[in-house]
Structure formats: C-alpha cells, structure tokens
PDB file of C-alpha atoms in Angstrom:
ATOM      1  CA  MET A  86      23.487  30.324 -22.714  1.00 47.00           C
ATOM      2  CA  GLU A  87      23.636  34.745 -24.938  1.00 45.00           C
ATOM      3  CA  LEU A  88      26.600  35.991 -25.139  1.00 45.00           C
ATOM      4  CA  PRO A  89      28.313  38.946 -24.056  1.00 45.00           C
ATOM      5  CA  MET A  90      27.144  42.661 -26.132  1.00 42.00           C
ATOM      6  CA  ASN A  91      30.600  42.555 -27.388  1.00 42.00           C
ATOM      7  CA  TRP A  92      31.010  39.079 -28.909  1.00 41.00           C
ATOM      8  CA  THR A  93      32.187  39.747 -32.595  1.00 42.00           C
ATOM      9  CA  ILE A  94      30.082  37.929 -35.487  1.00 45.00           C
ATOM     10  CA  SER A  95      33.547  37.156 -36.541  1.00 48.00           C
ATOM     11  CA  TRP A  96      34.078  35.077 -33.381  1.00 42.00           C
ATOM     12  CA  ILE A  97      31.562  33.200 -34.181  1.00 46.00           C
ATOM     13  CA  MET A  98      32.150  32.006 -37.206  1.00 48.00           C
ATOM     14  CA  ARG A  99      35.214  30.664 -35.879  1.00 48.00           C
ATOM     15  CA  ILE A 100      33.107  28.540 -33.601  1.00 44.00           C
ATOM     16  CA  VAL A 101      31.169  27.644 -36.661  1.00 45.00           C
ATOM     17  CA  LYS A 102      34.526  27.135 -38.684  1.00 46.00           C
ATOM     18  CA  PHE A 103      36.067  24.985 -35.594  1.00 41.00           C
ATOM     19  CA  CYS A 104      33.051  22.989 -34.765  1.00 42.00           C
ATOM     20  CA  TYR A 105      30.785  22.273 -37.457  1.00 40.00           C
ATOM     21  CA  ALA A 106      31.390  23.182 -40.819  1.00 41.00           C
ATOM     22  CA  PRO A 107      30.078  21.062 -42.927  1.00 37.00           C
ATOM     23  CA  LEU A 108      26.440  21.401 -42.833  1.00 40.00           C
ATOM     24  CA  ALA A 109      27.146  25.332 -43.358  1.00 41.00           C
ATOM     25  CA  LEU A 110      23.383  25.799 -42.180  1.00 42.00           C
ATOM     26  CA  ALA A 111      23.373  28.471 -38.424  1.00 40.00           C
ATOM     27  CA  PHE A 112      22.553  30.527 -40.292  1.00 36.00           C
ATOM     28  CA  TYR A 113      22.210  31.318 -38.825  1.00 33.00           C
ATOM     29  CA  LEU A 114      20.737  31.323 -38.236  1.00 34.00           C
ATOM     30  CA  ALA A 115      19.456  34.571 -42.583  1.00 33.00           C
ATOM     31  CA  ALA A 116      22.068  37.501 -49.579  1.00 31.00           C
ATOM     32  CA  THR A 117      22.758  41.235 -50.646  1.00 29.00           C
ATOM     33  CA  ALA A 118      21.424  39.982 -54.181  1.00 30.00           C
ATOM     34  CA  ALA A 119      21.760  35.649 -53.722  1.00 31.00           C
ATOM     35  CA  VAL A 120      25.461  34.864 -54.496  1.00 31.00           C
ATOM     36  CA  ALA A 121      26.041  36.015 -57.718  1.00 32.00           C
ATOM     37  CA  GLN A 122      26.572  33.366 -60.281  1.00 34.00           C
ATOM     38  CA  THR A 123      29.201  32.269 -62.350  1.00 36.00           C
ATOM     39  CA  GLY A 124      29.823  30.182 -65.061  1.00 39.00           C
ATOM     40  CA  THR A 125      27.549  26.692 -65.749  1.00 40.00           C
ATOM     41  CA  ALA A 126      24.719  25.770 -62.862  1.00 42.00           C
ATOM     42  CA  PRO A 127      25.787  23.806 -60.740  1.00 41.00           C
ATOM     43  CA  PRO A 128      24.638  20.068 -60.569  1.00 42.00           C
ATOM     44  CA  ALA A 129      21.217  20.001 -58.602  1.00 42.00           C
ATOM     45  CA  PRO A 130      21.129  18.406 -55.313  1.00 40.00           C
ATOM     46  CA  ALA A 131      19.244  15.808 -54.468  1.00 42.00           C
ATOM     47  CA  THR A 132      15.666  16.327 -53.399  1.00 43.00           C
ATOM     48  CA  LEU A 133      13.408  14.609 -50.292  1.00 44.00           C
ATOM     49  CA  PRO A 134      10.198  13.891 -51.871  1.00 42.00           C
ATOM     50  CA  ALA A 135       7.341  17.062 -52.337  1.00 40.00           C
ATOM     51  CA  PRO A 136       5.131  17.558 -49.590  1.00 39.00           C
ATOM     52  CA  GLN A 137       1.318  16.462 -50.576  1.00 40.00           C
ATOM     53  CA  LEU A 138      -0.833  19.934 -49.904  1.00 38.00           C
ATOM     54  CA  ALA A 139      -3.931  18.996 -47.654  1.00 39.00           C
ATOM     55  CA  THR A 140      -6.854  18.851 -49.403  1.00 39.00           C
ATOM     56  CA  GLY A 141      -8.750  19.053 -45.817  1.00 42.00           C
ATOM     57  CA  SER A 142     -10.163  14.821 -45.735  1.00 41.00           C
ATOM     58  CA  GLU A 143      -6.874  13.673 -45.295  1.00 41.00           C
ATOM     59  CA  THR A 144      -6.168  11.629 -42.247  1.00 43.00           C
ATOM     60  CA  PRO A 145      -3.582  12.099 -39.892  1.00 42.00           C
ATOM     61  CA  GLU A 146      -1.694   9.659 -40.765  1.00 41.00           C
ATOM     62  CA  GLU A 147      -2.441  10.791 -45.054  1.00 37.00           C
ATOM     63  CA  ILE A 148      -1.313  13.860 -44.029  1.00 40.00           C
ATOM     64  CA  GLU A 149       2.454  13.101 -42.379  1.00 44.00           C
ATOM     65  CA  ILE A 150       4.234  11.867 -44.773  1.00 49.00           C
ATOM     66  CA  ILE A 151       6.811  14.464 -45.140  1.00 64.00           C
ATOM     67  CA  PRO A 152       9.778  13.306 -44.229  1.00 78.00           C
ATOM     68  CA  SER A 153      10.845  14.209 -41.087  1.00 87.00           C
ATOM     69  CA  ALA A 154      13.097  17.308 -39.656  1.00 91.00           C
ATOM     70  CA  HIS A 155      15.560  14.692 -38.768  1.00 92.00           C
ATOM     71  CA  ALA A 156      15.830  13.753 -42.284  1.00 93.00           C
ATOM     72  CA  VAL A 157      16.166  16.572 -44.297  1.00 93.00           C
ATOM     73  CA  VAL A 158      19.126  17.595 -41.759  1.00 93.00           C
ATOM     74  CA  GLN A 159      20.493  14.062 -42.659  1.00 93.00           C
ATOM     75  CA  GLN A 160      20.304  14.286 -46.223  1.00 92.00           C
ATOM     76  CA  VAL A 161      21.853  17.890 -45.889  1.00 90.00           C
ATOM     77  CA  THR A 162      24.665  16.924 -44.172  1.00 87.00           C
ATOM     78  CA  ASP A 163      25.179  14.931 -46.794  1.00 90.00           C
ATOM     79  CA  GLN A 164      25.066  17.156 -49.499  1.00 91.00           C
ATOM     80  CA  MET A 165      27.441  19.431 -48.143  1.00 87.00           C
ATOM     81  CA  LEU A 166      30.207  16.469 -47.760  1.00 86.00           C
ATOM     82  CA  GLU A 167      29.568  16.310 -51.589  1.00 90.00           C
ATOM     83  CA  VAL A 168      29.780  19.892 -52.260  1.00 91.00           C
ATOM     84  CA  ILE A 169      32.845  19.628 -50.631  1.00 88.00           C
ATOM     85  CA  SER A 170      34.079  16.330 -51.952  1.00 87.00           C
ATOM     86  CA  ARG A 171      33.769  17.787 -55.454  1.00 89.00           C
ATOM     87  CA  ASN A 172      34.738  21.582 -55.062  1.00 89.00           C
ATOM     88  CA  ARG A 173      37.841  20.317 -52.667  1.00 86.00           C
ATOM     89  CA  GLU A 174      40.813  20.420 -56.106  1.00 87.00           C
ATOM     90  CA  THR A 175      39.591  23.907 -57.103  1.00 87.00           C
ATOM     91  CA  MET A 176      37.570  25.697 -54.848  1.00 85.00           C
ATOM     92  CA  SER A 177      40.687  27.783 -54.142  1.00 83.00           C
ATOM     93  CA  ASP A 178      40.776  28.949 -57.931  1.00 89.00           C
ATOM     94  CA  ASN A 179      36.797  28.595 -58.274  1.00 89.00           C
ATOM     95  CA  PRO A 180      35.158  29.677 -55.156  1.00 87.00           C
ATOM     96  CA  GLN A 181      32.861  31.082 -56.410  1.00 89.00           C
ATOM     97  CA  LYS A 182      31.595  27.466 -58.159  1.00 91.00           C
ATOM     98  CA  PHE A 183      31.857  26.351 -54.130  1.00 90.00           C
ATOM     99  CA  TYR A 184      29.407  29.507 -52.771  1.00 90.00           C
ATOM    100  CA  THR A 185      27.150  28.817 -55.555  1.00 92.00           C
ATOM    101  CA  GLU A 186      26.659  25.217 -54.794  1.00 93.00           C
ATOM    102  CA  VAL A 187      26.419  25.163 -50.711  1.00 91.00           C
ATOM    103  CA  GLN A 188      23.675  27.972 -52.240  1.00 93.00           C
ATOM    104  CA  ALA A 189      21.565  25.497 -53.669  1.00 94.00           C
ATOM    105  CA  VAL A 190      21.514  23.389 -50.837  1.00 92.00           C
ATOM    106  CA  LEU A 191      21.199  25.619 -47.975  1.00 92.00           C
ATOM    107  CA  ASP A 192      18.172  27.525 -49.929  1.00 93.00           C
ATOM    108  CA  PRO A 193      15.658  24.988 -49.792  1.00 93.00           C
ATOM    109  CA  VAL A 194      16.026  24.437 -46.274  1.00 93.00           C
ATOM    110  CA  VAL A 195      16.950  27.444 -44.432  1.00 93.00           C
ATOM    111  CA  ASP A 196      14.491  30.250 -44.129  1.00 94.00           C
ATOM    112  CA  PHE A 197      16.912  33.099 -44.419  1.00 93.00           C
ATOM    113  CA  ARG A 198      13.680  35.173 -44.345  1.00 94.00           C
ATOM    114  CA  PHE A 199      12.455  34.760 -40.272  1.00 93.00           C
ATOM    115  CA  ILE A 200      16.191  34.299 -39.323  1.00 93.00           C
ATOM    116  CA  ALA A 201      16.517  37.472 -40.096  1.00 95.00           C
ATOM    117  CA  ARG A 202      14.073  38.904 -39.391  1.00 94.00           C
ATOM    118  CA  SER A 203      14.321  37.833 -35.885  1.00 95.00           C
ATOM    119  CA  VAL A 204      17.809  38.934 -35.165  1.00 95.00           C
ATOM    120  CA  MET A 205      15.843  43.047 -36.968  1.00 95.00           C
ATOM    121  CA  GLY A 206      13.637  42.048 -33.614  1.00 94.00           C
ATOM    122  CA  SER A 207      11.691  44.623 -32.765  1.00 91.00           C
ATOM    123  CA  PHE A 208      13.576  47.322 -34.857  1.00 92.00           C
ATOM    124  CA  GLY A 209      11.904  45.176 -37.775  1.00 92.00           C
ATOM    125  CA  ARG A 210       8.833  47.086 -37.383  1.00 90.00           C
ATOM    126  CA  SER A 211       9.897  50.107 -37.908  1.00 88.00           C
ATOM    127  CA  ALA A 212      11.621  48.930 -41.287  1.00 92.00           C
ATOM    128  CA  THR A 213      10.277  49.228 -44.459  1.00 92.00           C
ATOM    129  CA  ALA A 214       9.964  46.366 -46.499  1.00 94.00           C
ATOM    130  CA  GLU A 215      12.701  47.543 -48.500  1.00 95.00           C
ATOM    131  CA  GLN A 216      14.727  47.619 -45.681  1.00 94.00           C
ATOM    132  CA  ARG A 217      13.428  43.928 -44.299  1.00 95.00           C
ATOM    133  CA  GLN A 218      14.207  42.227 -47.954  1.00 95.00           C
ATOM    134  CA  ARG A 219      17.141  44.185 -47.887  1.00 95.00           C
ATOM    135  CA  PHE A 220      18.771  42.902 -44.542  1.00 96.00           C
ATOM    136  CA  THR A 221      17.594  39.666 -45.371  1.00 95.00           C
ATOM    137  CA  ASP A 222      19.364  39.395 -48.508  1.00 94.00           C
ATOM    138  CA  THR A 223      22.879  41.222 -47.016  1.00 93.00           C
ATOM    139  CA  PHE A 224      22.652  38.990 -43.935  1.00 93.00           C
ATOM    140  CA  LYS A 225      22.695  35.937 -46.147  1.00 92.00           C
ATOM    141  CA  ASN A 226      25.287  36.263 -48.871  1.00 89.00           C
ATOM    142  CA  GLY A 227      27.704  36.916 -45.201  1.00 86.00           C
ATOM    143  CA  LEU A 228      26.468  33.582 -43.944  1.00 83.00           C
ATOM    144  CA  VAL A 229      26.908  31.868 -46.778  1.00 85.00           C
ATOM    145  CA  MET A 230      30.240  33.154 -48.188  1.00 84.00           C
ATOM    146  CA  THR A 231      31.446  32.901 -44.691  1.00 77.00           C
ATOM    147  CA  TYR A 232      30.317  29.810 -44.233  1.00 72.00           C
ATOM    148  CA  ALA A 233      31.561  28.121 -47.130  1.00 78.00           C
ATOM    149  CA  ARG A 234      34.586  29.580 -46.658  1.00 76.00           C
ATOM    150  CA  GLY A 235      34.640  27.732 -42.883  1.00 67.00           C
ATOM    151  CA  MET A 236      34.120  24.764 -44.791  1.00 66.00           C
ATOM    152  CA  ALA A 237      37.225  24.566 -47.822  1.00 63.00           C
ATOM    153  CA  ALA A 238      38.960  24.526 -43.677  1.00 61.00           C
ATOM    154  CA  PHE A 239      37.172  20.832 -43.112  1.00 57.00           C
ATOM    155  CA  ASP A 240      38.760  17.594 -42.453  1.00 55.00           C
ATOM    156  CA  ASP A 241      37.164  14.204 -41.809  1.00 67.00           C
ATOM    157  CA  GLN A 242      35.194  13.759 -39.181  1.00 75.00           C
ATOM    158  CA  ASP A 243      32.274  11.814 -37.543  1.00 83.00           C
ATOM    159  CA  ILE A 244      28.922  12.676 -37.861  1.00 85.00           C
ATOM    160  CA  THR A 245      25.382  11.456 -36.535  1.00 89.00           C
ATOM    161  CA  VAL A 246      22.448  13.012 -36.426  1.00 92.00           C
ATOM    162  CA  VAL A 247      20.924  11.911 -32.661  1.00 92.00           C
ATOM    163  CA  PRO A 248      17.205   9.816 -33.404  1.00 89.00           C
ATOM    164  CA  PRO A 249      14.430  11.632 -32.174  1.00 86.00           C
ATOM    165  CA  GLY A 250      12.203  11.600 -29.189  1.00 77.00           C
ATOM    166  CA  ALA A 251       9.684   9.758 -28.863  1.00 70.00           C
ATOM    167  CA  GLY A 252       5.987  11.936 -29.514  1.00 62.00           C
ATOM    168  CA  THR A 253       7.867  14.457 -31.530  1.00 63.00           C
ATOM    169  CA  SER A 254       6.131  13.102 -34.782  1.00 61.00           C
ATOM    170  CA  ASN A 255       3.250  15.686 -34.673  1.00 66.00           C
ATOM    171  CA  HIS A 256       5.315  19.257 -33.270  1.00 78.00           C
ATOM    172  CA  CYS A 257       6.129  22.165 -35.815  1.00 86.00           C
ATOM    173  CA  THR A 258       9.010  22.499 -34.636  1.00 90.00           C
ATOM    174  CA  VAL A 259      11.598  20.273 -33.772  1.00 91.00           C
ATOM    175  CA  GLY A 260      14.810  20.284 -31.935  1.00 93.00           C
ATOM    176  CA  VAL A 261      17.485  18.074 -34.211  1.00 94.00           C
ATOM    177  CA  GLU A 262      20.643  17.154 -32.545  1.00 94.00           C
ATOM    178  CA  GLN A 263      23.836  15.781 -34.225  1.00 91.00           C
ATOM    179  CA  GLU A 264      27.292  15.156 -32.578  1.00 92.00           C
ATOM    180  CA  VAL A 265      30.636  15.916 -34.982  1.00 86.00           C
ATOM    181  CA  ARG A 266      33.709  13.983 -33.523  1.00 86.00           C
ATOM    182  CA  GLY A 267      37.207  15.279 -34.800  1.00 81.00           C
ATOM    183  CA  PRO A 268      40.428  16.081 -33.474  1.00 82.00           C
ATOM    184  CA  ASP A 269      39.223  18.866 -30.934  1.00 80.00           C
ATOM    185  CA  GLY A 270      36.740  16.682 -29.340  1.00 86.00           C
ATOM    186  CA  LEU A 271      32.861  15.607 -29.895  1.00 89.00           C
ATOM    187  CA  ASN A 272      31.172  19.246 -30.408  1.00 87.00           C
ATOM    188  CA  LYS A 273      27.069  19.216 -29.980  1.00 90.00           C
ATOM    189  CA  VAL A 274      24.639  21.253 -32.718  1.00 90.00           C
ATOM    190  CA  SER A 275      21.367  21.551 -32.128  1.00 93.00           C
ATOM    191  CA  TYR A 276      19.673  22.737 -35.353  1.00 93.00           C
ATOM    192  CA  THR A 277      16.013  24.169 -35.029  1.00 95.00           C
ATOM    193  CA  MET A 278      13.565  23.231 -37.239  1.00 94.00           C
ATOM    194  CA  ARG A 279       9.966  24.786 -38.671  1.00 92.00           C
ATOM    195  CA  ARG A 280       7.143  23.726 -40.656  1.00 87.00           C
ATOM    196  CA  GLU A 281       4.010  25.809 -41.076  1.00 79.00           C
ATOM    197  CA  LYS A 282       0.167  25.402 -41.229  1.00 70.00           C
ATOM    198  CA  LEU A 283      -1.089  25.969 -44.942  1.00 64.00           C
ATOM    199  CA  ARG A 284      -3.836  27.050 -42.965  1.00 66.00           C
ATOM    200  CA  ARG A 285      -4.380  28.853 -39.168  1.00 65.00           C
ATOM    201  CA  THR A 286      -7.136  26.266 -38.557  1.00 66.00           C
ATOM    202  CA  ASP A 287      -5.156  23.743 -39.873  1.00 69.00           C
ATOM    203  CA  LYS A 288      -4.193  21.280 -36.407  1.00 70.00           C
ATOM    204  CA  HIS A 289      -1.913  19.273 -38.411  1.00 73.00           C
ATOM    205  CA  CYS A 290       1.644  21.391 -39.436  1.00 77.00           C
ATOM    206  CA  VAL A 291       2.071  19.993 -43.719  1.00 72.00           C
ATOM    207  CA  GLY A 292       4.784  22.663 -44.862  1.00 79.00           C
ATOM    208  CA  GLU A 293       7.887  21.332 -45.679  1.00 87.00           C
ATOM    209  CA  TRP A 294      10.669  21.865 -42.722  1.00 92.00           C
ATOM    210  CA  LYS A 295      12.601  24.827 -42.461  1.00 93.00           C
ATOM    211  CA  LEU A 296      16.463  25.683 -40.323  1.00 94.00           C
ATOM    212  CA  ILE A 297      15.190  29.063 -37.793  1.00 94.00           C
ATOM    213  CA  ASN A 298      18.135  28.682 -35.647  1.00 93.00           C
ATOM    214  CA  VAL A 299      21.215  26.964 -34.711  1.00 90.00           C
ATOM    215  CA  THR A 300      22.454  26.640 -31.181  1.00 91.00           C
ATOM    216  CA  ILE A 301      26.139  25.210 -31.229  1.00 88.00           C
ATOM    217  CA  ASN A 302      27.716  23.730 -27.887  1.00 88.00           C
ATOM    218  CA  GLY A 303      25.537  25.652 -26.468  1.00 91.00           C
ATOM    219  CA  VAL A 304      25.764  29.154 -27.869  1.00 91.00           C
ATOM    220  CA  ASN A 305      22.843  30.322 -29.629  1.00 92.00           C
ATOM    221  CA  LEU A 306      23.694  31.991 -32.683  1.00 89.00           C
ATOM    222  CA  GLY A 307      20.229  34.138 -33.248  1.00 90.00           C
ATOM    223  CA  LYS A 308      19.889  35.005 -30.004  1.00 93.00           C
ATOM    224  CA  THR A 309      23.687  36.003 -30.759  1.00 91.00           C
ATOM    225  CA  PHE A 310      23.204  38.127 -33.822  1.00 92.00           C
ATOM    226  CA  ARG A 311      20.202  39.267 -32.902  1.00 94.00           C
ATOM    227  CA  SER A 312      22.336  41.194 -29.725  1.00 94.00           C
ATOM    228  CA  GLN A 313      24.863  41.956 -32.513  1.00 93.00           C
ATOM    229  CA  PHE A 314      22.495  44.052 -34.756  1.00 95.00           C
ATOM    230  CA  ALA A 315      20.473  45.780 -31.170  1.00 94.00           C
ATOM    231  CA  GLN A 316      24.035  46.651 -30.407  1.00 94.00           C
ATOM    232  CA  ALA A 317      24.352  48.228 -33.545  1.00 93.00           C
ATOM    233  CA  MET A 318      21.671  50.354 -33.480  1.00 92.00           C
ATOM    234  CA  GLN A 319      22.694  51.898 -30.497  1.00 90.00           C
ATOM    235  CA  GLN A 320      26.059  52.301 -31.255  1.00 90.00           C
ATOM    236  CA  GLU A 321      24.220  54.660 -34.578  1.00 88.00           C
ATOM    237  CA  LEU A 322      22.027  56.356 -31.779  1.00 86.00           C
ATOM    238  CA  LYS A 323      25.257  57.371 -29.893  1.00 85.00           C
ATOM    239  CA  LYS A 324      26.497  58.754 -32.674  1.00 84.00           C
ATOM    240  CA  LYS A 325      24.237  61.384 -33.178  1.00 76.00           C
ATOM    241  CA  ASN A 326      24.034  62.135 -29.494  1.00 71.00           C
ATOM    242  CA  GLY A 327      21.482  60.365 -28.086  1.00 61.00           C
ATOM    243  CA  ASP A 328      18.786  62.530 -29.973  1.00 62.00           C
ATOM    244  CA  LYS A 329      15.495  60.274 -29.596  1.00 57.00           C
ATOM    245  CA  ASN A 330      14.805  62.265 -32.848  1.00 58.00           C
ATOM    246  CA  THR A 331      16.392  60.852 -35.027  1.00 66.00           C
ATOM    247  CA  GLN A 332      14.684  58.627 -37.609  1.00 79.00           C
ATOM    248  CA  VAL A 333      15.557  54.931 -36.687  1.00 83.00           C
ATOM    249  CA  ALA A 334      14.826  54.485 -40.676  1.00 82.00           C
ATOM    250  CA  LEU A 335      18.148  56.487 -40.904  1.00 86.00           C
ATOM    251  CA  LEU A 336      19.672  54.744 -38.103  1.00 90.00           C
ATOM    252  CA  LEU A 337      18.637  50.932 -39.352  1.00 93.00           C
ATOM    253  CA  ASP A 338      19.664  51.923 -43.347  1.00 92.00           C
ATOM    254  CA  THR A 339      23.189  52.520 -41.968  1.00 92.00           C
ATOM    255  CA  VAL A 340      23.041  49.279 -40.071  1.00 94.00           C
ATOM    256  CA  ILE A 341      21.860  47.351 -42.941  1.00 94.00           C
ATOM    257  CA  ASP A 342      24.902  48.771 -45.111  1.00 92.00           C
ATOM    258  CA  ASN A 343      27.224  47.335 -42.398  1.00 91.00           C
ATOM    259  CA  TRP A 344      26.373  44.885 -41.740  1.00 90.00           C
ATOM    260  CA  SER A 345      29.159  42.037 -42.035  1.00 70.00           C
ATOM    261  CA  ALA A 346      29.362  38.578 -41.005  1.00 50.00           C
ATOM    262  CA  THR A 347      33.389  38.505 -41.605  1.00 43.00           C
ATOM    263  CA  ASN A 348      33.380  41.986 -39.144  1.00 44.00           C
TER     264      ASN A 348
END
C-alpha cells in the first residue's frame, strides 16, 4: 500500500514506535556521519558465524552455510531487546550511549546505502557521488536516532518470527514475517532481506543477509520515503517557478540538507 503524498515522515515514525519499536530496522528502510560516539565503546553484540566465501568448487549444500534470513531477524530482535534492557534506566541521562548501541546492532544487517539510493529514486542518477553519500549518511542518522527514541517507550510485547515457507532457501531475496502482539493488538511486520552474489555469473547467493525494506501493517516504508523525497524535489522546483533550467544538483542539495526523519 502506497501512502498519500501529504503523509509526513513523523507520522510513519509514530506507526513504527507503537507497532514495532524494538527492532528499529525500518530502515528503513537507509547518518550525516554515523551517530557521534561518546565515552567508551558499547559491548560488541553477539554475531552470527561469518559466511564462508565461495571458491567456485563448492556444491550448493556447501555454499548454503550462511544463517537464514529468519535467523538473522531473530538474532537482531534479541540483540535489540538486550540493548533496551541494558539502557532502560540510563537512556534519559545518556541517550548518546543508547543511540550508539542501537547503531552497532543495525549497521551489520541494514543496507542503508541500498535503501537511501532507492529513496532517491530516479533523482539519484543525477546526483553526484558526494550527494549520494551525504544523503545516505543523513538518512541513516535520522533513522537510527528516531527509532532509538521510539524504542525508549517500548513495553514488553510478544514477538514471533513466522517460520519460513518451503522452497525459500535458495532465494536471493526473502520476506521475513513477524507478528508483534501488544496492548494495541496484533501488528504484522514484513522484512525484505537480500543477499548478493559474489560474482554475477554465480548461480548461488552467498553474501550476508541485509535488510532492504520494511512493511508495517501493509505500509511500505520504502515506497513512502521515496514518495516523500520526490515530493520534496517537486516543491523545490515550484519555488523556482518551474524553471526547467534549474540544475537538479542544486535542488538535491536543498532536499538533502533539509531531510529529517523527524519532520
């Protein structure tokens, strides 16, 4: 379901906060630089076994040793719950430590670069490498901080990863369904997880699973952010009285500078 153009990002964040704050992956679905770190580094989260890279001689059974997408989502869920528990009493006094720990969990499993490029849509082709990186950093920073704040209000809920269906083990893109039961009832979250081939000619995908989109109760956050970006670009063009000679690069700079997950 694609949302009307006049929806704001802050409204989407309310959905995430009340429907599924704990995992905070909805990226979105995509920081200026990463969230500034203060104090000592947070404890490193437990990690899944590193994937074994293909050499070209492995059988499908030997290549398929990477943890499943469902296992990755389950582990990240557990890690986020630990972060909440560890910071529950101190997050108001030291929010930066909380943000840093949230980012440490999300960084290995969220493809912020892919998501940010998707949000920019066709405008990304007109952007410079510096603009694309700057938007990725800005997009990431806003999401990490907004979701971290949303999680601060999280109360215990029953979170269940729905078992995978048959025949998905060899897919490069997999949807992972999750059910979250809380005071407001049942909420459904769908994560789009993807892994890439090491080589374009490979028949099997052996890269690590990365989150590239989230849908919450039918609301596709990737499409919503993309509509938001396109709307912002159109608004900037109108400010220039629709002058087709206006350089897209200048419009992109304004939209990127003003982009915020809290507006």
